[in-house]
Coordinates of C-alpha atoms in Angstrom, one line a residue:
G277 CA 127.2 223.5 -110.1
R278 CA 129.1 220.4 -109.0
S279 CA 132.3 220.8 -107.1
R280 CA 135.4 220.5 -109.3
G281 CA 136.7 217.4 -107.6
G282 CA 136.5 219.1 -104.2
K283 CA 139.3 218.5 -101.7
A284 CA 141.3 215.3 -102.1
N285 CA 139.7 213.7 -99.0
N286 CA 136.2 215.0 -99.5
P287 CA 134.6 213.2 -102.5
P288 CA 131.8 215.3 -104.0
Y289 CA 129.5 212.2 -103.6
L290 CA 128.6 209.8 -100.9
P291 CA 127.2 206.4 -101.8
P292 CA 123.4 206.8 -102.6
E293 CA 121.1 206.6 -99.5
A294 CA 119.9 203.1 -98.7
E295 CA 116.2 202.3 -97.9
D296 CA 117.1 200.2 -94.9
G297 CA 119.9 200.7 -92.4
N298 CA 120.3 203.6 -90.0
I299 CA 121.8 206.3 -92.1
E300 CA 119.6 209.1 -93.4
Y301 CA 120.5 211.9 -95.9
K302 CA 118.7 215.2 -95.5
L303 CA 119.4 218.2 -97.8
K304 CA 117.8 220.7 -95.3
L305 CA 115.2 220.8 -92.6
V306 CA 114.2 224.5 -92.5
N307 CA 110.8 225.3 -91.0
P308 CA 108.9 222.1 -92.1
S309 CA 105.1 222.2 -92.1
Q310 CA 103.3 220.3 -89.4
Y311 CA 102.4 217.4 -91.8
R312 CA 106.0 217.2 -93.1
F313 CA 107.3 217.3 -89.5
E314 CA 105.2 214.3 -88.5
H315 CA 106.5 212.5 -91.6
L316 CA 110.1 213.3 -90.6
V317 CA 109.5 212.0 -87.1
T318 CA 108.1 208.7 -88.4
Q319 CA 111.1 208.4 -90.6
M320 CA 113.4 209.0 -87.7
K321 CA 111.7 206.2 -85.7
W322 CA 112.3 203.8 -88.6
R323 CA 116.0 204.7 -88.8
L324 CA 116.4 204.3 -85.0
Q325 CA 114.6 201.0 -85.2
E326 CA 116.9 199.8 -88.0
G327 CA 120.0 200.8 -85.9
R328 CA 118.5 199.4 -82.7
G329 CA 118.4 202.8 -81.1
E330 CA 121.0 204.6 -83.1
A331 CA 120.8 206.6 -86.4
V332 CA 123.2 208.8 -88.3
Y333 CA 121.9 211.9 -90.1
Q334 CA 123.9 213.5 -92.9
I335 CA 122.6 217.1 -93.2
G336 CA 123.4 218.9 -96.5
V337 CA 123.4 215.8 -98.7
E338 CA 120.9 214.9 -101.4
D339 CA 119.4 211.4 -101.5
N340 CA 121.6 210.4 -104.4
G341 CA 124.7 211.2 -102.2
L342 CA 125.6 214.6 -103.8
L343 CA 127.3 216.8 -101.2
V344 CA 125.5 220.1 -101.6
G345 CA 126.2 221.7 -98.2
L346 CA 124.3 224.4 -96.4
S347 CA 125.0 228.0 -95.4
E348 CA 125.6 228.7 -91.7
E349 CA 122.0 230.0 -91.3
E350 CA 120.3 227.0 -93.1
M351 CA 122.4 224.6 -91.1
R352 CA 121.5 226.2 -87.8
A353 CA 117.8 226.0 -88.7
S354 CA 118.1 222.4 -89.9
L355 CA 119.9 221.3 -86.7
K356 CA 117.1 223.0 -84.6
T357 CA 114.5 221.0 -86.5
L358 CA 116.5 217.8 -86.0
R359 CA 116.7 218.6 -82.3
R360 CA 112.9 219.0 -82.2
M361 CA 112.4 215.7 -84.1
A362 CA 114.7 213.9 -81.6
E363 CA 112.8 215.4 -78.6
K364 CA 109.6 214.2 -80.1
V365 CA 110.8 210.6 -80.2
G366 CA 112.7 210.9 -76.9
A367 CA 116.2 210.8 -78.4
D368 CA 119.4 212.9 -77.9
I369 CA 121.6 214.2 -80.7
T370 CA 125.3 214.7 -80.9
V371 CA 127.2 216.4 -83.7
L372 CA 129.9 213.9 -84.8
R373 CA 131.7 216.2 -87.3
E374 CA 131.2 218.9 -89.9
R375 CA 133.1 219.5 -93.1
E376 CA 133.2 222.2 -95.7
V377 CA 132.3 221.6 -99.3
D378 CA 134.2 223.6 -101.9
Y379 CA 131.7 225.4 -104.2
D380 CA 132.2 228.3 -106.5
S381 CA 130.1 230.4 -104.3
D382 CA 131.7 232.9 -101.9
V383 CA 129.6 231.7 -98.9
P384 CA 131.2 228.7 -97.1
R385 CA 128.9 225.7 -97.2
K386 CA 129.0 222.9 -94.7
I387 CA 127.8 219.3 -94.2
T388 CA 127.1 218.1 -90.7
E389 CA 127.0 214.5 -89.5
V390 CA 124.8 213.9 -86.5
L391 CA 124.3 210.9 -84.2
V392 CA 120.8 210.3 -82.9
R393 CA 120.6 207.9 -80.0
K394 CA 117.5 206.9 -78.0
V395 CA 117.2 204.5 -75.1
P396 CA 114.7 202.0 -76.4
D397 CA 111.2 202.0 -74.8
N398 CA 111.7 198.7 -73.1
Q399 CA 115.0 200.0 -71.5
Q400 CA 117.0 197.5 -73.5
F401 CA 120.4 199.2 -73.9
L402 CA 122.4 198.5 -77.0
D403 CA 124.8 195.8 -76.0
L404 CA 128.0 195.1 -77.9
R405 CA 130.5 192.4 -76.9
V406 CA 134.1 193.0 -77.7
A407 CA 136.6 190.2 -77.1
V408 CA 140.1 191.5 -76.1
L409 CA 143.0 189.5 -77.6
G410 CA 146.8 190.0 -77.7
N411 CA 150.0 188.5 -76.5
V412 CA 150.9 188.1 -72.8
D413 CA 152.1 191.5 -71.4
S414 CA 150.7 193.5 -74.3
G415 CA 148.7 195.6 -71.9
K416 CA 145.2 194.3 -72.4
S417 CA 144.0 194.2 -68.8
T418 CA 145.6 197.6 -68.1
L419 CA 143.8 199.2 -71.1
L420 CA 140.5 197.8 -69.9
G421 CA 141.2 198.9 -66.4
V422 CA 141.8 202.5 -67.6
L423 CA 138.7 202.5 -69.9
T424 CA 136.3 201.0 -67.3
Q425 CA 137.7 202.6 -64.1
G426 CA 138.4 206.0 -65.7
E427 CA 141.8 206.6 -64.1
L428 CA 145.2 206.2 -65.8
D429 CA 147.7 203.6 -65.0
N430 CA 150.8 204.3 -62.9
G431 CA 153.0 202.4 -65.2
R432 CA 153.3 199.4 -62.8
G433 CA 149.9 197.7 -63.4
R434 CA 147.7 199.5 -60.9
A435 CA 144.8 199.9 -63.2
R436 CA 144.4 196.2 -63.9
L437 CA 144.2 195.0 -60.3
N438 CA 140.5 195.6 -60.3
L439 CA 140.1 193.1 -63.2
F440 CA 141.8 190.0 -61.8
R441 CA 139.7 187.2 -60.4
H442 CA 142.3 184.8 -58.9
L443 CA 145.1 185.4 -56.4
H444 CA 147.7 183.9 -58.8
E445 CA 146.8 186.5 -61.4
I446 CA 147.4 189.4 -59.0
Q447 CA 150.8 187.9 -58.0
S448 CA 152.0 187.2 -61.5
G449 CA 150.1 190.0 -63.2
R450 CA 148.7 187.6 -65.8
T451 CA 145.1 186.8 -66.7
S452 CA 144.3 183.1 -66.8
S453 CA 140.5 183.2 -66.5
I454 CA 138.0 185.1 -68.6
S455 CA 136.7 188.3 -67.0
F456 CA 134.0 190.6 -68.2
E457 CA 134.2 194.4 -67.9
I458 CA 131.6 196.9 -68.8
L459 CA 131.8 200.4 -70.3
G460 CA 128.7 202.5 -70.9
F461 CA 127.9 205.5 -73.1
N462 CA 124.9 207.6 -72.3
S463 CA 122.6 209.0 -75.1
K464 CA 124.8 212.1 -75.4
G465 CA 127.8 209.9 -76.1
E466 CA 129.5 210.5 -72.8
V467 CA 131.5 207.7 -71.1
V468 CA 129.8 206.1 -68.1
N469 CA 132.2 203.9 -66.1
Y470 CA 133.2 203.0 -62.6
S471 CA 134.8 206.4 -61.9
D472 CA 132.7 208.5 -59.5
S473 CA 132.5 205.1 -57.7
R474 CA 129.5 203.9 -59.6
T475 CA 128.3 200.4 -59.3
A476 CA 127.6 198.1 -62.2
E477 CA 123.9 198.6 -61.8
E478 CA 124.3 202.3 -61.9
I479 CA 126.3 202.0 -65.1
C480 CA 123.6 199.9 -66.7
E481 CA 120.8 202.3 -65.6
S482 CA 122.4 205.4 -66.9
S483 CA 123.8 204.0 -70.2
S484 CA 122.0 203.7 -73.5
K485 CA 124.8 201.7 -75.0
M486 CA 126.9 199.1 -73.2
I487 CA 130.1 197.6 -74.3
T488 CA 131.0 194.4 -72.6
F489 CA 134.7 193.6 -72.9
I490 CA 135.6 189.9 -72.6
D491 CA 139.2 190.0 -71.3
L492 CA 140.8 186.8 -72.7
A493 CA 144.1 185.3 -71.6
G494 CA 147.2 186.1 -73.7
H495 CA 149.5 183.5 -72.4
H496 CA 150.1 180.4 -74.6
K497 CA 149.4 178.0 -71.8
Y498 CA 145.9 179.4 -71.5
L499 CA 145.1 179.2 -75.2
K500 CA 142.2 176.8 -74.6
T501 CA 140.5 179.4 -72.3
T502 CA 141.0 182.0 -75.1
I503 CA 139.5 179.8 -77.8
F504 CA 136.6 179.0 -75.4
G505 CA 136.0 182.7 -74.9
L506 CA 136.0 183.4 -78.6
T507 CA 133.7 180.5 -79.6
S508 CA 131.2 180.5 -76.8
Y509 CA 130.7 184.1 -75.9
C510 CA 129.9 185.1 -79.6
P511 CA 131.6 188.5 -79.5
D512 CA 130.5 191.1 -82.1
F513 CA 134.0 192.5 -82.5
A514 CA 137.5 191.7 -81.3
M515 CA 140.2 194.1 -80.1
L516 CA 143.7 192.9 -80.7
V517 CA 146.2 194.6 -78.4
V518 CA 149.8 194.8 -79.5
S519 CA 152.5 196.3 -77.4
A520 CA 154.4 199.1 -79.3
N521 CA 157.8 198.1 -77.9
T522 CA 157.6 194.3 -78.6
G523 CA 155.6 194.4 -81.8
I524 CA 154.1 191.2 -83.1
A525 CA 155.3 188.5 -80.8
G526 CA 154.2 185.2 -79.2
T527 CA 150.5 184.5 -79.5
T528 CA 149.7 187.7 -81.5
R529 CA 149.6 185.9 -84.8
E530 CA 147.6 183.1 -83.4
H531 CA 145.0 185.4 -81.9
L532 CA 144.8 187.2 -85.2
G533 CA 144.4 183.9 -87.0
L534 CA 141.6 182.9 -84.5
A535 CA 139.7 186.1 -85.1
M536 CA 140.0 185.5 -88.9
A537 CA 139.0 181.9 -88.7
L538 CA 135.9 182.6 -86.6
K539 CA 135.1 185.6 -88.8
V540 CA 135.0 188.1 -85.9
P541 CA 135.7 191.6 -87.3
F542 CA 138.6 193.0 -85.4
F543 CA 140.4 196.3 -84.8
I544 CA 143.9 196.8 -83.4
V545 CA 145.2 198.8 -80.5
V546 CA 149.0 199.5 -80.3
S547 CA 149.5 200.1 -76.6
K548 CA 152.4 201.4 -74.5
V549 CA 153.4 204.2 -76.9
D550 CA 154.7 206.1 -73.9
L551 CA 157.5 203.6 -73.5
C552 CA 159.1 204.0 -76.9
S553 CA 160.2 206.5 -79.6
K554 CA 158.0 207.6 -82.5
A555 CA 160.1 205.5 -84.8
T556 CA 159.5 202.3 -82.8
V557 CA 155.7 202.9 -82.9
E558 CA 155.8 203.5 -86.6
R559 CA 157.8 200.3 -87.1
T560 CA 155.2 198.3 -85.2
V561 CA 152.4 199.9 -87.2
K562 CA 154.2 199.1 -90.5
Q563 CA 154.7 195.5 -89.4
L564 CA 151.0 195.2 -88.6
E565 CA 150.0 196.8 -91.9
R566 CA 152.3 194.4 -93.8
I567 CA 150.7 191.4 -92.1
L568 CA 147.1 192.7 -92.6
K569 CA 147.7 193.2 -96.4
Q570 CA 149.0 189.7 -96.9
P571 CA 146.8 187.5 -99.1
G572 CA 145.7 185.3 -96.1
C573 CA 144.3 188.4 -94.3
N574 CA 143.4 190.7 -97.2
K575 CA 142.5 193.6 -94.8
L576 CA 142.7 197.3 -95.4
P577 CA 144.5 198.9 -92.4
L578 CA 143.2 202.4 -91.4
L579 CA 145.4 204.3 -89.0
V580 CA 143.3 206.5 -86.7
N581 CA 145.0 209.8 -85.8
S582 CA 142.0 212.2 -85.2
D583 CA 138.4 212.3 -84.1
D584 CA 137.4 212.5 -87.8
D585 CA 139.3 209.3 -88.5
A586 CA 137.7 207.6 -85.6
V587 CA 134.2 208.4 -86.9
T588 CA 135.0 207.2 -90.4
A589 CA 136.6 204.1 -89.0
A590 CA 133.6 203.1 -86.9
Q591 CA 131.2 203.6 -89.8
Q592 CA 133.3 201.9 -92.5
F593 CA 134.4 199.1 -90.1
A594 CA 130.8 198.0 -89.6
Q595 CA 129.9 198.3 -93.2
S596 CA 132.9 196.4 -94.7
P597 CA 134.6 193.6 -92.8
N598 CA 137.8 194.2 -94.7
I599 CA 138.7 197.4 -93.0
T600 CA 140.9 197.1 -89.9
P601 CA 141.2 200.3 -87.8
I602 CA 144.5 200.7 -85.9
F603 CA 144.8 202.9 -82.8
T604 CA 148.1 203.9 -81.1
L605 CA 147.6 204.8 -77.5
S606 CA 149.0 204.8 -74.0
S607 CA 147.3 203.7 -70.8
V608 CA 149.8 205.6 -68.7
S609 CA 149.8 209.1 -70.4
G610 CA 146.3 208.7 -71.8
E611 CA 147.5 209.7 -75.3
N612 CA 144.9 209.0 -78.0
L613 CA 142.6 207.2 -75.5
D614 CA 139.8 209.5 -76.4
L615 CA 139.9 208.4 -80.1
L616 CA 139.2 204.8 -79.0
K617 CA 136.3 206.0 -76.9
V618 CA 134.9 208.0 -79.8
F619 CA 135.2 204.9 -82.0
L620 CA 133.5 202.6 -79.4
N621 CA 130.7 205.2 -78.9
I622 CA 129.6 205.1 -82.5
L623 CA 130.3 201.5 -83.4
P624 CA 127.0 200.2 -84.7
P625 CA 125.7 196.7 -83.8
L626 CA 126.3 194.1 -86.5
T627 CA 122.9 192.6 -86.8
N628 CA 120.0 194.8 -87.7
S629 CA 116.7 194.7 -86.0
K630 CA 115.2 192.4 -88.7
E631 CA 117.7 189.6 -88.0
Q632 CA 117.3 190.0 -84.3
E633 CA 113.4 189.8 -84.7
E634 CA 113.8 186.5 -86.7
L635 CA 116.1 185.0 -84.0
M636 CA 113.6 186.0 -81.3
Q637 CA 110.8 184.2 -83.0
Q638 CA 112.6 180.8 -82.8
L639 CA 112.4 178.5 -79.8
T640 CA 114.4 179.3 -76.7
E641 CA 118.0 178.1 -76.7
F642 CA 120.5 179.2 -74.0
Q643 CA 124.2 178.1 -74.1
V644 CA 125.6 177.3 -70.7
D645 CA 129.2 178.7 -70.4
E646 CA 129.7 179.0 -66.7
I647 CA 128.2 177.4 -63.6
Y648 CA 128.3 178.8 -60.0
T649 CA 126.7 178.2 -56.7
V650 CA 125.6 181.5 -55.0
P651 CA 124.6 181.4 -51.3
E652 CA 120.8 181.9 -50.8
V653 CA 120.2 181.8 -54.6
G654 CA 121.3 178.3 -55.4
T655 CA 122.7 177.2 -58.7
V656 CA 123.4 179.9 -61.3
V657 CA 124.4 179.5 -64.9
G658 CA 126.0 182.1 -67.2
G659 CA 125.9 182.1 -70.9
T660 CA 124.3 183.5 -74.1
L661 CA 120.7 183.2 -75.4
S662 CA 121.3 182.1 -79.0
S663 CA 117.7 182.2 -80.0
G664 CA 114.2 182.9 -78.8
I665 CA 113.1 184.8 -75.6
C666 CA 113.6 183.6 -72.1
R667 CA 111.4 185.0 -69.3
E668 CA 111.5 184.7 -65.5
G669 CA 109.6 181.6 -64.3
E670 CA 109.9 179.8 -67.6
N671 CA 110.2 176.0 -67.7
L672 CA 113.1 174.7 -69.8
V673 CA 115.0 171.4 -70.2
V674 CA 118.8 171.2 -69.9
G675 CA 121.1 168.6 -71.4
P676 CA 122.5 166.5 -72.7
T677 CA 123.6 164.6 -69.6
D678 CA 126.4 162.0 -69.8
D679 CA 123.7 159.4 -70.9
G680 CA 122.1 161.8 -73.4
K681 CA 119.1 162.9 -71.3
F682 CA 117.5 166.3 -70.8
L683 CA 116.3 167.4 -67.4
R684 CA 113.5 169.8 -66.5
L685 CA 114.2 173.0 -64.7
K686 CA 112.7 176.4 -64.0
V687 CA 114.3 179.8 -64.5
C688 CA 113.9 181.6 -61.2
S689 CA 115.5 184.9 -62.0
I690 CA 117.6 186.6 -64.7
Q691 CA 120.5 189.1 -64.4
R692 CA 122.2 191.0 -67.2
N693 CA 125.4 192.9 -66.6
R694 CA 124.8 192.4 -62.9
S695 CA 121.4 194.0 -62.7
A696 CA 118.0 192.2 -62.7
C697 CA 116.1 191.8 -65.9
R698 CA 112.7 190.2 -66.6
V699 CA 113.1 189.2 -70.2
L700 CA 116.1 188.0 -72.1
R701 CA 116.2 188.4 -75.9
A702 CA 118.2 186.4 -78.5
G703 CA 121.9 187.4 -78.7
Q704 CA 122.1 188.7 -75.1
A705 CA 124.4 187.3 -72.4
A706 CA 123.1 186.8 -68.9
T707 CA 123.1 184.7 -65.8
L708 CA 120.0 182.6 -64.9
A709 CA 119.3 181.4 -61.3
L710 CA 117.9 177.9 -61.2
G711 CA 117.1 177.6 -57.5
P712 CA 117.6 174.2 -55.9
F713 CA 118.7 172.5 -59.1
D714 CA 121.6 170.1 -58.4
R715 CA 124.8 171.7 -59.7
S716 CA 126.6 168.4 -60.2
L717 CA 124.3 167.6 -63.1
L718 CA 125.4 170.6 -65.1
R719 CA 128.6 171.2 -67.1
K720 CA 129.9 173.8 -69.6
G721 CA 128.7 173.0 -73.1
M722 CA 125.1 172.1 -72.2
V723 CA 122.1 173.9 -73.6
M724 CA 118.9 174.9 -72.0
V725 CA 116.0 174.7 -74.5
S726 CA 112.2 174.9 -74.6
P727 CA 110.7 171.5 -74.0
E728 CA 108.9 171.4 -77.4
M729 CA 112.2 171.8 -79.3
N730 CA 113.0 168.1 -79.2
P731 CA 116.8 168.8 -79.4
T732 CA 119.1 166.6 -81.6
I733 CA 122.2 165.3 -79.8
C734 CA 125.0 163.3 -81.3
S735 CA 128.2 161.5 -80.4
V736 CA 129.3 161.1 -84.1
F737 CA 129.4 164.0 -86.5
E738 CA 131.0 165.0 -89.7
A739 CA 132.8 168.3 -90.5
E740 CA 134.5 169.9 -93.5
I741 CA 137.9 170.9 -92.1
V742 CA 141.1 172.6 -93.2
L743 CA 144.3 171.5 -91.4
L744 CA 146.1 174.7 -90.5
F745 CA 149.2 173.2 -89.0
H746 CA 150.3 169.7 -88.2
A747 CA 153.7 168.1 -87.3
T748 CA 153.1 164.6 -88.7
T749 CA 150.2 163.3 -90.7
F750 CA 146.6 163.5 -89.5
R751 CA 144.9 160.2 -89.8
K752 CA 142.2 157.8 -88.5
G753 CA 142.5 157.2 -84.7
F754 CA 144.0 160.7 -84.0
Q755 CA 142.6 162.4 -80.9
V756 CA 141.9 166.2 -80.9
T757 CA 140.1 168.7 -78.6
V758 CA 137.1 170.0 -80.5
H759 CA 135.6 173.4 -79.9
V760 CA 132.1 174.1 -81.3
G761 CA 130.5 177.1 -79.7
N762 CA 130.4 176.4 -76.0
V763 CA 131.1 172.7 -76.5
R764 CA 134.6 171.6 -75.7
Q765 CA 135.5 167.9 -75.7
T766 CA 138.0 165.4 -76.9
A767 CA 137.0 163.5 -80.1
I768 CA 138.6 160.7 -82.2
V769 CA 139.0 160.9 -85.9
E770 CA 136.8 157.9 -87.1
K771 CA 137.3 158.4 -90.8
I772 CA 138.6 160.9 -93.4
H773 CA 136.5 160.7 -96.6
G774 CA 138.4 160.0 -99.8
K775 CA 141.8 160.1 -98.2
D776 CA 144.0 158.1 -95.8
K777 CA 145.7 161.0 -94.2
L778 CA 145.7 164.8 -94.2
R779 CA 148.7 167.2 -94.4
T780 CA 149.0 170.9 -93.5
G781 CA 146.8 173.1 -95.7
E782 CA 144.6 170.2 -97.0
K783 CA 140.8 170.2 -96.9
A784 CA 138.6 167.2 -96.3
V785 CA 135.3 165.9 -94.7
V786 CA 136.2 164.1 -91.5
C787 CA 134.0 162.0 -89.2
F788 CA 134.6 162.6 -85.5
R789 CA 133.3 160.8 -82.4
F790 CA 133.2 162.4 -79.0
I791 CA 134.9 160.1 -76.4
K792 CA 133.0 161.0 -73.2
H793 CA 129.3 161.9 -73.8
P794 CA 127.0 163.1 -76.6
E795 CA 126.7 166.9 -77.2
Y796 CA 124.1 169.2 -78.7
L797 CA 125.4 170.4 -82.1
K798 CA 123.9 172.2 -85.1
I799 CA 124.7 171.8 -88.8
G800 CA 126.8 174.7 -90.1
A801 CA 128.3 175.5 -86.7
K802 CA 131.9 176.7 -86.8
L803 CA 134.4 174.3 -85.4
L804 CA 138.0 174.6 -84.2
F805 CA 140.2 171.7 -83.1
R806 CA 143.7 171.4 -81.6
E807 CA 146.1 168.9 -80.1
G808 CA 149.6 170.1 -79.2
V809 CA 150.8 171.9 -82.4
T810 CA 148.0 170.5 -84.5
K811 CA 145.3 173.0 -85.4
G812 CA 142.4 173.1 -87.8
I813 CA 139.2 174.9 -88.5
G814 CA 136.0 174.0 -90.3
H815 CA 132.2 173.6 -89.9
V816 CA 129.8 170.8 -89.0
T817 CA 128.2 169.3 -92.1
D818 CA 126.3 166.2 -90.8
L819 CA 125.1 164.8 -87.4
Q820 CA 124.3 161.2 -86.5
A821 CA 121.4 162.0 -84.2
I822 CA 120.7 159.9 -81.1
T823 CA 117.1 159.5 -80.2
T824 CA 116.0 158.5 -76.7
K825 CA 112.5 157.9 -75.4
E826 CA 111.0 161.5 -75.5
N827 CA 114.7 162.5 -75.0
G828 CA 114.7 160.9 -71.5
L829 CA 112.5 163.5 -69.9
E830 CA 110.4 161.2 -67.7
E831 CA 113.2 159.2 -66.3
S832 CA 115.3 162.2 -65.3
L833 CA 112.9 163.5 -62.7
G834 CA 114.7 162.3 -59.6
P835 CA 113.8 163.3 -56.1
G836 CA 116.2 166.2 -55.9
Q837 CA 114.8 168.0 -59.0
L838 CA 112.0 170.3 -59.9
S839 CA 109.0 168.6 -61.3
F840 CA 105.9 170.4 -62.5

């Protein structure tokens, strides 16, 4: 018998089970035979691999998605079998939620949703990057301080002091640089952070899932730093923090627009709810919902009020980019902070294992985002490996230099999230030590690639752009700052195809020329440009490649560099 409509919020059906992906439906798992058990274990391995170490089991559901439900006894036996299966593959299970199904029978029947998580064999924890956006003083750094340090704020900014990197930030209480913070979850879904005075290495060792928060600057004057963080660190998700008492103000709309333009899925946190009345919080949430539903955004807001909502939000958010979860919380009273933790714990990675595998098979390419000199280590670069695999001791070339050359170098050691690591895989962020390599030859925006890649570099490129906002007309000879991934440089508009000038909202293919030095670009890369109030977005459509003799490898081996 099918349920007669069930409860309003419990549809009698789920969507049918997909062959790939990490969600598995199981009607029941009561006392399976040995052969069936082995088959179930193999199936669990596959689901875990699809979710890069995470899978969700819906118990009491048929493969077509019909919610049948199980009696108490059958459910207990099924969960016991599931636990045995998880032990066999070395995973832990956590019950996310259970719900009753209305049937005509007198016995209550339930469905249980279970998260299975396994630390992968090569000890690669799941790593998600979340960019943190929001207006100045919306409480971003404080919220991160509370999440990663594990103690609440005193209402005067104590929690964020651990995050600041520069003296002027501590004095003004404002973030001007980009800082990284880590929050771990172990395989049982418990938070692992700096409380209990753990070090970063200990957090990495005891977590099976790591969330790296990229704390970006909220103040308008640091907008270029914020754009750089969003384009070069390739975050998986963005968290937009809005203060309940000020609502949508200042750079909030711009940050929302940036996340939309770069197609980074985002969720919203309304902070400081301890400072204002319920009515004020509701007003801010309504204001957000109104903006999200506008034709430009086209998002479905989902207000999270309970653990159940948080589970639903995390799963739907990853499946459909249109859903925008909204959390209302306080970093001082700790209200609803747990809901955000539940959500972050089960947020699945965006790319599945197949896409990751394909990226890893390409040639090595590492984007240089930061450069430091570390005593006794030498020159160190930070950034993201956009494709391939990078191992300790590998020989790569870095460039382009101002005259378009690539220089040889050797990767001496690799660190991920402040702990040593032998192999770096596509999509992961890390710092690479380059030993005695001369720091002055490096700059942000360079790439390190494998020597056989023969990288294309260009000074002149074309892009299809949309002008978002412009005070006067945009025409030939106009100078703008162009951001493409980790590249940031001033370029001149050489030509606008088919038009003399562009006005706000118009689309065109434009030819740009970098004014300083050539850069490494790829066709299809997303592009942002700005100059004062002028802003535009688009993507690279064509490159005028520069070729140099074997890309200048031989000439570049000066006395101060590593040669083979």
